[in-house]
Each structure stands twice: as structure tokens, then as C-alpha cells.
Coordinates of C-alpha atoms and ligand atoms in Angstrom, one line a residue:
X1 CA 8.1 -5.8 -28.3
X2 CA 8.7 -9.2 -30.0
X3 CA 8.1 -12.0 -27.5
X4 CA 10.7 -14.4 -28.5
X5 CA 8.9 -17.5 -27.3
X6 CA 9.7 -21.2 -28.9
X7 CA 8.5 -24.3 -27.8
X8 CA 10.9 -27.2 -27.6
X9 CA 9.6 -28.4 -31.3
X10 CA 10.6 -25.4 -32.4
X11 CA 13.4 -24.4 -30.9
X12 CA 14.4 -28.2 -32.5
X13 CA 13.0 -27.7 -35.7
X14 CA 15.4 -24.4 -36.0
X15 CA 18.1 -25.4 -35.6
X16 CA 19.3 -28.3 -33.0
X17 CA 18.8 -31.9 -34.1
X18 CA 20.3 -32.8 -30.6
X19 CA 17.6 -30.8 -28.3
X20 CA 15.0 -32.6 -31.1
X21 CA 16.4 -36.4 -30.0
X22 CA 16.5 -35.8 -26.1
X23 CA 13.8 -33.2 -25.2
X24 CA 10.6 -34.3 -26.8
X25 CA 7.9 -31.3 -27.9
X26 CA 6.0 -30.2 -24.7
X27 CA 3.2 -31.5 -25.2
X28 CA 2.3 -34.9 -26.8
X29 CA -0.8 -35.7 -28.3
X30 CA -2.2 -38.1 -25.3
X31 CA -0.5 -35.7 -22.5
X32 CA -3.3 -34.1 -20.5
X33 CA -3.3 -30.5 -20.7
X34 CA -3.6 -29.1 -17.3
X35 CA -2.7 -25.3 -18.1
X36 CA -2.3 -22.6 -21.0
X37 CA -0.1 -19.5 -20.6
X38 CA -1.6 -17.1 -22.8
X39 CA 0.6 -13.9 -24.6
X40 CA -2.4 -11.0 -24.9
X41 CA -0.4 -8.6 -26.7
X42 CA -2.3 -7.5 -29.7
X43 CA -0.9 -9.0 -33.3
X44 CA 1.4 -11.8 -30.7
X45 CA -1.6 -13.8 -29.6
X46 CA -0.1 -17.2 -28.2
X47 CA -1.2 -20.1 -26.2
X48 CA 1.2 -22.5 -25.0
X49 CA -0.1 -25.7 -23.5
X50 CA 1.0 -27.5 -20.1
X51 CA 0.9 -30.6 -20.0
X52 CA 0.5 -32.2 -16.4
X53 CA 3.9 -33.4 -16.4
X54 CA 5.7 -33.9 -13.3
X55 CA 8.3 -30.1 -14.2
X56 CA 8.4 -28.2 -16.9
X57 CA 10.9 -25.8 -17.0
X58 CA 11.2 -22.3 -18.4
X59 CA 14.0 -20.5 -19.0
X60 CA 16.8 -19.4 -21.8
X61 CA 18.5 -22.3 -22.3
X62 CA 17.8 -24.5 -24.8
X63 CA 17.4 -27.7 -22.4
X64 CA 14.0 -25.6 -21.0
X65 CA 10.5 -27.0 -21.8
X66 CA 9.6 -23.5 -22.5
X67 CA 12.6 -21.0 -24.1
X68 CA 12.5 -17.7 -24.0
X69 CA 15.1 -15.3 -25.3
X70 CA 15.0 -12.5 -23.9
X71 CA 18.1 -10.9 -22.3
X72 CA 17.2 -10.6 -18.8
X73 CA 15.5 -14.6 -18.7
X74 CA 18.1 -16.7 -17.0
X75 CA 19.0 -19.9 -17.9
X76 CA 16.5 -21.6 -16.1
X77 CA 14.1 -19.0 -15.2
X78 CA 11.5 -20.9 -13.0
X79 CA 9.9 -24.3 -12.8
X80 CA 6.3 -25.6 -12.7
X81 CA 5.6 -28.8 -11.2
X82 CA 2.3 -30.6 -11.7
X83 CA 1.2 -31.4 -8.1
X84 CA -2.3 -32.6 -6.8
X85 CA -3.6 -30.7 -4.2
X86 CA -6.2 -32.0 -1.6
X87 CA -9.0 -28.7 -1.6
X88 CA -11.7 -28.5 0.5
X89 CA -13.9 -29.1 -2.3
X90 CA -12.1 -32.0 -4.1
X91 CA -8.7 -33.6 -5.2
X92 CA -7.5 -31.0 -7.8
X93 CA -4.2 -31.1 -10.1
X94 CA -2.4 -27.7 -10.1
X95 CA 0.3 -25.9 -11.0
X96 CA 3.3 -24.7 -8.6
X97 CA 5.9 -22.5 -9.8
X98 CA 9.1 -22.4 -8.1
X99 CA 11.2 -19.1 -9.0
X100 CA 15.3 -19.6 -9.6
X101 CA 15.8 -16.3 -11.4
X102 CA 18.3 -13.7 -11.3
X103 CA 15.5 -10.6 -12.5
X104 CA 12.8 -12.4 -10.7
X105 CA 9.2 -13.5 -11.9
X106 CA 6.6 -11.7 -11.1
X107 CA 2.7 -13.1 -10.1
X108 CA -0.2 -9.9 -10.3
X109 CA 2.8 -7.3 -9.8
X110 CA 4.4 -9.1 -6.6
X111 CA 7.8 -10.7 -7.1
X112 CA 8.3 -14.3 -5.9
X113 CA 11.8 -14.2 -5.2
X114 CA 12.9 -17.9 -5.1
X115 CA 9.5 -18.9 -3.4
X116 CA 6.8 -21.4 -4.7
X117 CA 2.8 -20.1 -5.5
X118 CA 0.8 -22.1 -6.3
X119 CA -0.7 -20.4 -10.1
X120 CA -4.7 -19.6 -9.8
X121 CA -6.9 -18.6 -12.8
X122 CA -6.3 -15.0 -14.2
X123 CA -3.0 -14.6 -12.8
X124 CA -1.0 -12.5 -14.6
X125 CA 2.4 -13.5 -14.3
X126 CA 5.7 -11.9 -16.2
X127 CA 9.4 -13.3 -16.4
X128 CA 12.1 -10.9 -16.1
X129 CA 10.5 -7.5 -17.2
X130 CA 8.1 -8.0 -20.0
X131 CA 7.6 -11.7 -21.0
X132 CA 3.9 -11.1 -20.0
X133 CA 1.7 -14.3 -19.9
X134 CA -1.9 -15.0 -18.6
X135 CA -1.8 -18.3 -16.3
X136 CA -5.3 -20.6 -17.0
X137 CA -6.1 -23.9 -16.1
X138 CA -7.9 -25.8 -19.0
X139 CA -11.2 -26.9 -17.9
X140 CA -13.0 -24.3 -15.7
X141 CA -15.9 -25.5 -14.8
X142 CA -18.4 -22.8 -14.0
X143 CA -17.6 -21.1 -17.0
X144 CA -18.6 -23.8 -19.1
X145 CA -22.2 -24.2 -20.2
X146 CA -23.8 -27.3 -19.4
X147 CA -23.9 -29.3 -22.6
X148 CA -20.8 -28.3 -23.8
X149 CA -17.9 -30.7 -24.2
X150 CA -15.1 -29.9 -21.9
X151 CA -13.4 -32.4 -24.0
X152 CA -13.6 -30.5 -27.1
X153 CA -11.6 -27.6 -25.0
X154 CA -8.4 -29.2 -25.1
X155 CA -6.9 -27.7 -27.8
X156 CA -3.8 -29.4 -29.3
X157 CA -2.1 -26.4 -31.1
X158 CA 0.2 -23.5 -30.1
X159 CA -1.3 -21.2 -32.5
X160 CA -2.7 -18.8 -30.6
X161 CA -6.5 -19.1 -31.2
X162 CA -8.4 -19.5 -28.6
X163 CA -11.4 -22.2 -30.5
X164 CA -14.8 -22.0 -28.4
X165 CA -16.1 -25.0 -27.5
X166 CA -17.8 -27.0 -29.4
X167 CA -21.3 -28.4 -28.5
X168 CA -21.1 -32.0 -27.1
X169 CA -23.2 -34.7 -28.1
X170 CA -26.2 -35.3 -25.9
X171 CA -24.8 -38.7 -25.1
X172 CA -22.1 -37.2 -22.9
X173 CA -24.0 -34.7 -21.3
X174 CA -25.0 -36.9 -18.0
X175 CA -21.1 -37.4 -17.8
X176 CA -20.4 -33.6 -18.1
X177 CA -22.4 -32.7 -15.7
X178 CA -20.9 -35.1 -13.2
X179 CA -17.9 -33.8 -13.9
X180 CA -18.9 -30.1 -13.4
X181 CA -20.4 -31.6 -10.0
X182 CA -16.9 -33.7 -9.4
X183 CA -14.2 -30.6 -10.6
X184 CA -15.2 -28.4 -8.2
X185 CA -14.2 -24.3 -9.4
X186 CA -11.5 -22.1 -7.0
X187 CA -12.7 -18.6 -6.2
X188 CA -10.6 -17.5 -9.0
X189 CA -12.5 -19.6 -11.2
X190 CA -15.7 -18.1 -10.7
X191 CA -15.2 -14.2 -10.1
X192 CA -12.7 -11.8 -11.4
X193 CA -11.0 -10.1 -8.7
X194 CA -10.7 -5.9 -9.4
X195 CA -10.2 -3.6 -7.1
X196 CA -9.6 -3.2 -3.5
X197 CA -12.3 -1.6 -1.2
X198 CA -10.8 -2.3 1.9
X199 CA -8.5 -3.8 4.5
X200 CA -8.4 -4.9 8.3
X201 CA -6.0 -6.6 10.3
X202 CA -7.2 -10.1 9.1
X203 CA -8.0 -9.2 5.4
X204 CA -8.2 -7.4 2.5
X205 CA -11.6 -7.2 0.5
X206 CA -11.8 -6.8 -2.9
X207 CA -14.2 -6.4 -5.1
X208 CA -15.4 -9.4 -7.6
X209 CA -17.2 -9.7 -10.1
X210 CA -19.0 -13.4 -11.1
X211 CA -18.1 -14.3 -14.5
X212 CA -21.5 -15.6 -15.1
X213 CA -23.6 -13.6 -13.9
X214 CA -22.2 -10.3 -13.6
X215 CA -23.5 -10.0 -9.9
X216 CA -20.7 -7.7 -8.3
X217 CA -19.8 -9.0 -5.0
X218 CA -17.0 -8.4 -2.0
X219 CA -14.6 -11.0 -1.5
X220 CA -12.9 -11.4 2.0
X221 CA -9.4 -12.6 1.2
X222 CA -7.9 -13.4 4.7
X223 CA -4.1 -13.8 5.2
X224 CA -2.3 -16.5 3.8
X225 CA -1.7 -18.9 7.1
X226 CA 0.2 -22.3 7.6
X227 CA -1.3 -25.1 5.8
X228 CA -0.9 -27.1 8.8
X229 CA -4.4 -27.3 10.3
X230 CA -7.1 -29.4 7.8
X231 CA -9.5 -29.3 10.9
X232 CA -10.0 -26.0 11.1
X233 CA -10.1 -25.9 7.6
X234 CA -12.9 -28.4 7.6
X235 CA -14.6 -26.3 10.5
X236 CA -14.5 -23.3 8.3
X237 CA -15.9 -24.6 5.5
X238 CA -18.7 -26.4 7.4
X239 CA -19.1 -23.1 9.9
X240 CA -19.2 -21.1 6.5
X241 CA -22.0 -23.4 5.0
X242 CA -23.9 -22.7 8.0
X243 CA -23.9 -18.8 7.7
X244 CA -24.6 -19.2 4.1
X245 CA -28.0 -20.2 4.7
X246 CA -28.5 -16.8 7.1
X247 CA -31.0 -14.4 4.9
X248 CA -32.4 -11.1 6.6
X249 CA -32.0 -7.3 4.3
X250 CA -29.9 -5.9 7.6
X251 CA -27.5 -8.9 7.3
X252 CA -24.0 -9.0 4.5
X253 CA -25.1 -12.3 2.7
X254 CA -22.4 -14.8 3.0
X255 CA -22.5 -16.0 -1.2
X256 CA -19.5 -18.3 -0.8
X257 CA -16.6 -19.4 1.2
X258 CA -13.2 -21.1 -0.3
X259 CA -9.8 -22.6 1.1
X260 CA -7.2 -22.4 -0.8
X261 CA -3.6 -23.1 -1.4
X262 CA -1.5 -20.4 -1.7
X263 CA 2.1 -22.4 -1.9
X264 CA 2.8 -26.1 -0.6
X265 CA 3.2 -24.4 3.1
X266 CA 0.4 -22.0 3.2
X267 CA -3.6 -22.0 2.4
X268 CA -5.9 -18.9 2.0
X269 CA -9.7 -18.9 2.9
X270 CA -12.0 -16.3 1.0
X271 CA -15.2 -15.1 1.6
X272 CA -17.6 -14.3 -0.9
X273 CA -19.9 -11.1 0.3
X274 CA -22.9 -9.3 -0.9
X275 CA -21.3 -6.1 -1.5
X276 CA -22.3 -2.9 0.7
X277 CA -21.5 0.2 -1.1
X278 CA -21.5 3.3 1.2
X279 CA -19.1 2.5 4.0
X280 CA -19.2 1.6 8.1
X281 CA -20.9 3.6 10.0
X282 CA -17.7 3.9 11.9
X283 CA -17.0 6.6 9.6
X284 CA -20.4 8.3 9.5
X285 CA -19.5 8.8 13.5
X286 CA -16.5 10.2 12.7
X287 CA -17.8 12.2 9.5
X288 CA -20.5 13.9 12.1
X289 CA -18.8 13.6 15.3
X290 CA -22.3 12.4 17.0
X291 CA -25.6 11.0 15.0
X292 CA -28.6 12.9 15.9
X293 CA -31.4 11.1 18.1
X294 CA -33.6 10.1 15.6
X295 CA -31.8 9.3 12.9
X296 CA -29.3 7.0 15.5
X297 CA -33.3 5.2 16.3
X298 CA -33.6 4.5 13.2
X299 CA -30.1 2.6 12.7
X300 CA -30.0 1.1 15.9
X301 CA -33.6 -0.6 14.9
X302 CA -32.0 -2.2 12.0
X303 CA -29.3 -3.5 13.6
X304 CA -31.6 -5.0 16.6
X305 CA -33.8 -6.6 13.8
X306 CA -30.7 -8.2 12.6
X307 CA -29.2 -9.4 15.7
X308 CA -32.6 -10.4 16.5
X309 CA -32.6 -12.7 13.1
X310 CA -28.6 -13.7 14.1
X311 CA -30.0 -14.8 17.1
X312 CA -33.3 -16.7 16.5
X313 CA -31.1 -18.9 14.6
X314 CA -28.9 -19.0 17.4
X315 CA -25.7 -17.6 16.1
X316 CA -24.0 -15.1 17.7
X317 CA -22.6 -12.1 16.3
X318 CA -19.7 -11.9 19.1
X319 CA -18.1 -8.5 17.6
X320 CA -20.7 -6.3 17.0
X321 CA -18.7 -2.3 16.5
X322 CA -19.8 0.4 14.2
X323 CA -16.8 -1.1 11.7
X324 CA -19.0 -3.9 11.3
X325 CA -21.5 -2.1 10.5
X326 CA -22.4 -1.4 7.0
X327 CA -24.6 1.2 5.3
X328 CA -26.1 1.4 2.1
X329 CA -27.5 4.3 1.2
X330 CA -29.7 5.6 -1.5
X331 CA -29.4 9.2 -2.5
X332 CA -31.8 12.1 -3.6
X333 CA -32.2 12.1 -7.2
X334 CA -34.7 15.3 -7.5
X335 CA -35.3 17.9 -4.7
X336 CA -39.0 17.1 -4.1
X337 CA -38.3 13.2 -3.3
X338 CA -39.9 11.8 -0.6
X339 CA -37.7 10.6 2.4
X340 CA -37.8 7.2 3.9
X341 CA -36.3 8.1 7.0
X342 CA -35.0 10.4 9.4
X343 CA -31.6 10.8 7.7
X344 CA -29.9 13.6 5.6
X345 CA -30.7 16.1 3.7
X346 CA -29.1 14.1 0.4
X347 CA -30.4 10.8 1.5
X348 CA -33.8 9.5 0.3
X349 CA -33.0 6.3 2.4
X350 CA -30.2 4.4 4.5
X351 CA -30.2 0.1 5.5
X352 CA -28.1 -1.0 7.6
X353 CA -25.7 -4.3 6.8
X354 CA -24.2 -6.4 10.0
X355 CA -21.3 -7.5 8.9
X356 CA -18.5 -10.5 9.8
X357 CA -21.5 -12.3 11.9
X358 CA -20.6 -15.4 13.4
X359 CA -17.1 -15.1 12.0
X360 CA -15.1 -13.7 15.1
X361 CA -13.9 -17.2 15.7
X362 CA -12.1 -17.8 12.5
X363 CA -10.2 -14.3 12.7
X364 CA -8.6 -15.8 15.9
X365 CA -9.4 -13.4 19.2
X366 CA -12.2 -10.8 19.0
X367 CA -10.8 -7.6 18.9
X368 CA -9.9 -6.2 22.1
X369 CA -9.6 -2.4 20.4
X370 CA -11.0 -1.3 17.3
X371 CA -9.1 0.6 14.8
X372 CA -7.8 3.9 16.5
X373 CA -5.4 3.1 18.5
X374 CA -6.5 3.4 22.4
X375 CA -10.2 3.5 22.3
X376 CA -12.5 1.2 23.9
X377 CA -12.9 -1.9 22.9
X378 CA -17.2 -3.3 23.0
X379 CA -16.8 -6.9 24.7
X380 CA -19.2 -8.0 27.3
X381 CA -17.3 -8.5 30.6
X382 CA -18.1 -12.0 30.4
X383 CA -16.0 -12.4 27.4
X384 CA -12.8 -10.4 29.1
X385 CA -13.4 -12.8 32.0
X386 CA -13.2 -15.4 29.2
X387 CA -16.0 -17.5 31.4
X388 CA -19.1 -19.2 29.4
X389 CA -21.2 -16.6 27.3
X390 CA -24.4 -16.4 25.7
X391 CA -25.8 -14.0 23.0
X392 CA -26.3 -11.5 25.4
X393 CA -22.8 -10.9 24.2
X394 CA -23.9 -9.0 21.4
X395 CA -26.8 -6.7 23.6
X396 CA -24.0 -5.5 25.7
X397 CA -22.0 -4.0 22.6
X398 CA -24.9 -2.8 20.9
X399 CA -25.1 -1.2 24.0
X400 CA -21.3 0.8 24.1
X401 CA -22.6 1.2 19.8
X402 CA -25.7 3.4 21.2
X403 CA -23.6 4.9 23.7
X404 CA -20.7 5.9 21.0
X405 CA -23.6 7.3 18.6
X406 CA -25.1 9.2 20.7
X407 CA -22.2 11.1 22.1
X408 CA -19.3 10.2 19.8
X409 CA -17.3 9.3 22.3
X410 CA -17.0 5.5 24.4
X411 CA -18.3 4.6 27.7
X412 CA -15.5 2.8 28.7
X413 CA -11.8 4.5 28.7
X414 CA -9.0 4.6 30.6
X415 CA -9.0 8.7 30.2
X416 CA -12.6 8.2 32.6
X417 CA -10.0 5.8 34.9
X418 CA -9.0 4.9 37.2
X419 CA -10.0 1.8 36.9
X420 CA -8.9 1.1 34.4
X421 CA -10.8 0.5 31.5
X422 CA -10.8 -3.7 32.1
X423 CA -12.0 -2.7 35.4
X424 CA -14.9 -0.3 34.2
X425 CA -16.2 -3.0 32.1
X426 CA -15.8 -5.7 34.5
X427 CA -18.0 -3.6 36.9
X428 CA -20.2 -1.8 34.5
X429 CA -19.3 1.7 35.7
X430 CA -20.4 4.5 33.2
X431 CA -22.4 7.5 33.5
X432 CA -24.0 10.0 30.9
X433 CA -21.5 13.1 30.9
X434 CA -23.1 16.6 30.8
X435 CA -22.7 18.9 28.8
X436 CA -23.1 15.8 25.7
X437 CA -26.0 14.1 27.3
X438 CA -27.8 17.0 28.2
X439 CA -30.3 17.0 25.3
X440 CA -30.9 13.6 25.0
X441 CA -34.2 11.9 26.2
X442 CA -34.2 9.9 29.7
X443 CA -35.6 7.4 28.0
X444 CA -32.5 6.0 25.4
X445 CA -30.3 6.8 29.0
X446 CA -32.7 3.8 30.2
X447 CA -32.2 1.3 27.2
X448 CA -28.3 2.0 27.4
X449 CA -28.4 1.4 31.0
X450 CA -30.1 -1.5 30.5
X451 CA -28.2 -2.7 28.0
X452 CA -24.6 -2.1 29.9
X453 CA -25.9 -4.2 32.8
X454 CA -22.8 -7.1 33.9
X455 CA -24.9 -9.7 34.8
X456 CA -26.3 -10.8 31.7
X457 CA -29.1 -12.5 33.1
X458 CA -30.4 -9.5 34.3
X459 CA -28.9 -7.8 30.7
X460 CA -31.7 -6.6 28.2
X461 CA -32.4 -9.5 25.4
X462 CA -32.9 -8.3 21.9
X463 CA -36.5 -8.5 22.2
X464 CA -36.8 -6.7 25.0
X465 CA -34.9 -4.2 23.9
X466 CA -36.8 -3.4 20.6
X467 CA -39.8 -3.7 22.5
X468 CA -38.5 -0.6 24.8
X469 CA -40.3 2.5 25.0
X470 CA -37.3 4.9 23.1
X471 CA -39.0 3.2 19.8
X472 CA -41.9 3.7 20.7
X473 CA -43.3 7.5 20.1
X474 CA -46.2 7.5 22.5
X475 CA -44.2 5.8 25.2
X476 CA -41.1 7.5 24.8
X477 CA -42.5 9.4 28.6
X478 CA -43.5 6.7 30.1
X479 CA -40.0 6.0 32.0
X480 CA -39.1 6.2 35.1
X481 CA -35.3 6.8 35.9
X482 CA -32.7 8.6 37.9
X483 CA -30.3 8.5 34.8
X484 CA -26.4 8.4 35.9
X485 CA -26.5 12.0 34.0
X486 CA -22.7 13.7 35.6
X487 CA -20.7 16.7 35.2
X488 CA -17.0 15.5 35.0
X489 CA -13.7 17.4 34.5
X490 CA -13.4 18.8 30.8
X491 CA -10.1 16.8 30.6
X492 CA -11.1 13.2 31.6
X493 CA -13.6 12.8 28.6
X494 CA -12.6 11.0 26.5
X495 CA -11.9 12.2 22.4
X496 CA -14.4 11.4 19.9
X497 CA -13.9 9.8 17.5
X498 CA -13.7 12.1 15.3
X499 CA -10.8 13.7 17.2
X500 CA -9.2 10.2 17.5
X501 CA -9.4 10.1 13.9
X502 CA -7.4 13.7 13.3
X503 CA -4.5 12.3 15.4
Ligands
LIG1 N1 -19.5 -6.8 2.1 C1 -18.7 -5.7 2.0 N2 -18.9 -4.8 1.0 C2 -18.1 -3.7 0.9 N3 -17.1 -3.4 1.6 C3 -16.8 -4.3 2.6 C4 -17.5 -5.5 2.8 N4 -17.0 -6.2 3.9 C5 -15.9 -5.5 4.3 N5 -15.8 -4.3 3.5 C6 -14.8 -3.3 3.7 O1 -13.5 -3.9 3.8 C7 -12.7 -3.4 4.9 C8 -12.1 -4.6 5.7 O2 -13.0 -5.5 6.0 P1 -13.1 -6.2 7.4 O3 -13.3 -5.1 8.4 O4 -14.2 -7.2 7.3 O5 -11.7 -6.9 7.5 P2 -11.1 -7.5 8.8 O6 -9.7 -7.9 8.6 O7 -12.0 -8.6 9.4 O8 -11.2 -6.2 9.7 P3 -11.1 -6.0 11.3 O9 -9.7 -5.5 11.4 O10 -12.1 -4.9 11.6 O11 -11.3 -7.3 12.0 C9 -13.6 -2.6 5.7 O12 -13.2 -1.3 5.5 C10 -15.0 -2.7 5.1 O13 -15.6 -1.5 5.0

């Protein structure tokens, strides 16, 4: 379809000597160009500058800064107003558009309907039903080589072709580079945004992909929240920098945190994650209903080596459940390859990923139940009392994590009750049910009693408990216990998870 698209100089060169007097070309040769909107369609290439003037407005009538003619454009369609926003990383001038349409104008598929967004790199964004355009901002600065003119970018023609940039002089390479350093990139900048690979109740994560490297990477995108908080914003970013230095193979790398304005009202904060590719092992509980002894050792190590790491650096995890814990997993290739592990019969190997460390505090509460709906949650009792904790936090729900592998199904319920739940936790009342206990060694009974203890003094640490026996082959006998193993009513156990999950 034609895109009917004229410029104020054309539309005046046509055929309106008025419009030509009063309304001045869009862009003039000293305006800075903040923006392009960019028509893809094959054989209809065109890029029409915006200049950082204060509104520019878009519509069908001939007063607009930008005309369009097709049918279902109103008169004035929407309006983008220049505005400098204060990000976390800089002063940057951006682009707001305010919808006033009749048939709407659509950002990435969602429809603004009379609302403001503010317009990020890459968005797509369509007036009425097919006036298709790509929204980018002019100078981008981590897709620039250094040594190339950012100056040279600003193309002053509507034509359509997108130049490259040409190569500065060397003179002006010190001042580039401050600039880079000064012009600080949004997330949408750097990484291309694809598909989604999951959601919670704080955020979606999809995944990205950095533009210059190629590295393919998870990016947290939390809900959109009031703009009316730039401490926390500030906390955020400097918690984020933080967690950013945190390197250990059983950790998610945090690559990269941003705060961003979604409209004048609202701000959103992204994460930028190495990306885990086989799922939580939430699901591999469900999948199997229980993990088997050994291969549940060998998990369970990996995640005490990287709460052990969390905590040497003295960061706590504070919502440690098998949703946060990520797997990836490498598969057989050819029948005779060797396994690393104790795992399937598919699997050559399996690490473990802890993911959302440190980060319980930003997502407001820590969960009090995980995703299906009624089961337990795996806080410490000292973090239901709400009294001063430590990171023994996190060896009490490793603790309810062993448990749930084990046996599929959580220590603490209100089917077990009364108590209630609250009050099992509170006073650390749990046994080992028969028949589901029966075949599993005395000695992981002992590291989960050990672990579930409610005064966290007395509570394993991490050290001690990779240090305990279970791990060990030769010592696995070498405990002594009376564990709480109990025959109980068919009906009080709780469901699995994997039950839970058929509901
Ligand atoms: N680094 C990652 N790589 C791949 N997938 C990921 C990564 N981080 C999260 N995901 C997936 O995205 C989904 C949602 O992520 P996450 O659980 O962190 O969001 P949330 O809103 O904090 O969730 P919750 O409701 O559990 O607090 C999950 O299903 C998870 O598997």
C-alpha cells in the first residue's frame, strides 16, 4: 500500500502557498535532529527527521508537522513533544507521544488510547491501521564505533537512505568518546528485545540480544511503577551495581540494570541476565514428581556452593524456591557419552543457576506463596516474625527446597494443620512421612532437620552444611539420629506438586 506521507515542504510545495508562509519545513538546517521515523516497506524506504522541537504534530490536516493521508488518520493524529528526561544514567532529550486519535496509534502492537509513552529505540509504532513507522533516536551511542563521527550521522535529507557514518577526523576522536561516556545508551539501545521466555508476578523476561556483540541474554522487564520515588531508583541502580560484580558458574550473572521512563508518570527498571536455557527446577519437580537421592545431591551441592559464594560476599539471597532456580542442561549427543553426573538418561550434564539473588527487596515483599496457589511458602520464621535476620535466611529454605525434592511435596501446609501453616513454621514442626520417606537415607533426614531448626543460631550455616556427611560417600553411616520418620493419615499429606500442578 502507498504510504501517503508529505512533509510540511512538500505538502507546501504541492500545492498551498499559505501552509508554505506560516508552517516552516520540519526541519531546518541548524535544528537538532533528535529522532527519525523510518517507513521499512520494501520500494517506500523513508526517513523523516525530528527535530527537538518543543511539539510536532502528526496528523491529516494540513496544519500537522507531519501529514498523512490516509483515511482513517485523524486530523491531528498524535503529538510528540521534545522533553528532557532526568535518567539514572544522565540528562537525556526524548520523545513523548501523546495519542488524540479516533483509530488509535499503536506502540509494538499495544494501543495507547489517549495516553503519553515515552518512544524507545526499535519501537515500532503504526497510526490508524497501516501507517507503519520504525521510531529511532539519532545518535546511539553503543552502536557507534569509536572513531566515528556521530556528527556525520545527522543526515539532513528525507530521502530515505540511510548514509553510514562516515569516519571522523582523528582530531575529534577524544571528544567522541566523551560523548559516548556522557550520552549514556537506554536498554533499548543496546539489545534488541525478541521473544518472551517468561513471566512472574513482578515481570516479564524476554529474551535480548546485544547488538554488538551478539551475546544472547535475558532481560528482566519489571512493571511499569509511579515515577514518584528517585531514591529508590537511586538505591536500585547502586544495589544493582553491587550484584553486578557477583561471579560464581551456579549464580545468573547480573550484565546490566536500567531505569527507565515509560510515560511522564511512570518509570521501568530492567535487568539484564545471563540467559539460562532449560527451565526452573520447579518444573523438573513437577515433570518427576520427586528427584531421586543422588541426583537431588548433586543439585543441592551446586546450589550450597552458590549460596556459599552469595554469602562470603555477604549478600543474602532472601527467596531462595526451586522457581529461582535455574538449570542448564547439556544433552547426550551419541549413546556412548560419558556422563558428568548422576542425572538422566539424555543428560550428559546439568548446572545449576540461583537466580533473583539479592533482589527480593526491589520486587517489594518476599513471596509469601510460590506459584500454585496454596502451597507452602520457604521463609525462615524469623522473616514471618519480621524480627532482625541474617543469612541463615537462606539455609532454612534450602532446607523446605531439600525437603520438597525429596518427597515432592512441602514440609509445611495447612493440609498437615492444625496449626496452621504460620504456626508450623513459627515452631519448626515437621516430620518425615512414611510411606515417601521410607527409602531415603537417615542421614539427608539429619541435614534437613538441621537445616529446619527456628533458632537460627543453632540453624546449620552453609558451611557446615556442605561439610555434612550426606555428601560425603564414606560418611554417609556415620550418623546418629532418631529421625522424625511418621505414618500419618493418607488424607492430610499434602499434594505434590505435581498434582498441584494438574489442578
Ligand atoms: N536468566 C534467565 N534466563 C532464562 N529464563 C529466565 C531467566 N530469569 C528468569 N527467567 C524465566 O522468566 C520467568 C519469570 O522470571 P522471574 O521468576 O524472575 O520473574 P518474577 O516476576 O520475579 O517472578 P516471581 O513471581 O517468581 O517473583 C521464569 O519463568 C523464569 O524461568
Amino acid at each position: 500500500m502507498q504510504h501517503s506521507i508529505s512533509t510540511k515542504r512538500e505538502y507546501a510545495n504541492e500545492d498551498d502557498d499559505v501552509v508554505k508562509r506560516h508552517q516552516p519545513h520540519l526541519a531546518g538546517k541548524t535544528d537538532e535532529i533528535i529522532a527519525r521515523l523510518i517507513n521499512l516497506i520494501p520500494g517506500k524506504e523513508q526517513s523523516i527527521e525530528l527535530p527537538a522541537h518543543p511539539v510536532i504534530s502528526v496528523g491529516r490536516s494540513r496544519h500537522c508537522d507531519i501529514i498523512l493521508k490516509e483515511a482513517d488518520i485523524s486530523t491531528i493524529h498524535c503529538q510528540l513533544y521534545t522533553i528532557q528526561m532526568d535518567l539514572d544514567r544522565g540528562n537525556r532529550k526524548m520523545v513523548n507521544i501523546v495519542d488524540k486519535s479516533r483509530n488509535g496509534t499503536f506502540i509494538n502492537g499495544n494501543r495507547l488510547i489517549k495516553r503519553d509513552y515515552i518512544l524507545k529505540n526499535g519501537d515500532r509504532i503504526v497510526f490508524g491501521k497501516s501507517s507503519s513507522f520504525l521510531f529511532k533516536y539519532t545518535a546511539i551511542p553503543d552502536e557507534v564505533e569509536v572513531g566515528v563521527d556521530l556528527t556525520a550521522s545527522k543526515f539532513n535529507n528525507n530521502d530515505g537512505v540511510f548514509k553510514k557514518p562516515q569516519m571522523a577526523a582523528s582530531s575529534s576522536q577524544s571528544s567522541l568518546k566523551k560523548r559516548l561516556k556522557s550520552r549514556p545508551p537506554s536498554v533499548f539501545d543496546k539489545y534488541l528485545i525478541e521473544k518472551e521466555l517468561g513471566s512472574g508476578h513482578y515481570a516479564t523476561v524476554k529474551e535480548g540480544i546485544n547488538k554488538r556483540t551478539g551475546e544472547v541474554v535475558a532481560i528482566k522487564i519489571f512493571h511499569p511503577q509511579q515515577n514518584d520515588d528517585h531514591k529508590k531508583s537511586n538505591q536500585f541502580r547502586e544495589e544493582t551495581n553491587i550484584l553486578m560484580r557477583v561471579h560464581h558458574p551456579n549464580i545468573v550473572k547480573l550484565l546490566d540494570s536500567f531505569v527507565e521512563p515509560v510515560s511522564k508518570a511512570q518509570i521501568q527498571k530492567y535487568l539484564v541476565l545471563e540467559k539460562v536455557d532449560d527451565g526452573e527446577l520447579f518444573d523438573r519437580i513437577i515433570k518427576k514428581v520427586s528427584l531421586r537421592q543422588e541426583e537431588t545431591k548433586a543439585l543441592f551441592n551446586q546450589i550450597l556452593e552458590g549460596i556459599k559464594h552469595l554469602h562470603s560476599q555477604n549478600i543474602i539471597h532472601r527467596d531462595i524456591k526451586p522457581e529461582n532456580i535455574l538449570l542448564n542442561i547439556t544433552r547426550r549427543r551419541y549413546p556412548d557419552e560419558k556422563q558428568l553426573g548422576p542425572w538422566d538418561e539424555d543428560e550428559i550434564d546439568i548446572q545449576v543457576k540461583i537466580a533473583d539473588f539479592g533482589l527480593a527487596k526491589f520486587t517489594g515483599e518476599i513471596q509469601f506463596t510460590n506459584t500454585l496457589c496454596g502451597t507452602p511458602s520457604y521463609v525462615a520464621p524469623e522473616v514471618l516474625l519480621k524480627s532482625d535476620y541474617s543469612s541463615k535466611v537462606d539455609m532454612w529454605s534450602a532446607g523446605v527446597l531439600l525437603y520438597v525434592c525429596l518427597c515432592g511435596f512441602p514440609p509445611f501446609s495447612d493440609s498437615l494443620g492444625p496449626p496452621s501453616m504460620r504456626d508450623q513454621i513459627l515452631t519448626g514442626k515437621f516430620a518425615f512421612y512414611s510411606p515417601y520417606w521410607d527409602d531415603i537415607e537417615d542421614s539427608v533426614l539429619h541435614l534437613v532437620t538441621n537445616l529446619l531448626v527456628v533458632n537460627s543460631d543453632v540453624r546449620f550455616s552453609v558451611i557446615e552444611a556442605m561439610e555434612h556427611p550426606w555428601f560425603k560417600k564414606s560418611n554417609s553411616n556415620s550418623i546418629s539420629m532418631e529421625p522424625n520418620r511418621l505414618q500419618i493419615d493418607q488424607g492430610k499429606i499434602p499434594k505434590t506438586y505435581s498434582e498441584l500442578s494438574k489442578v
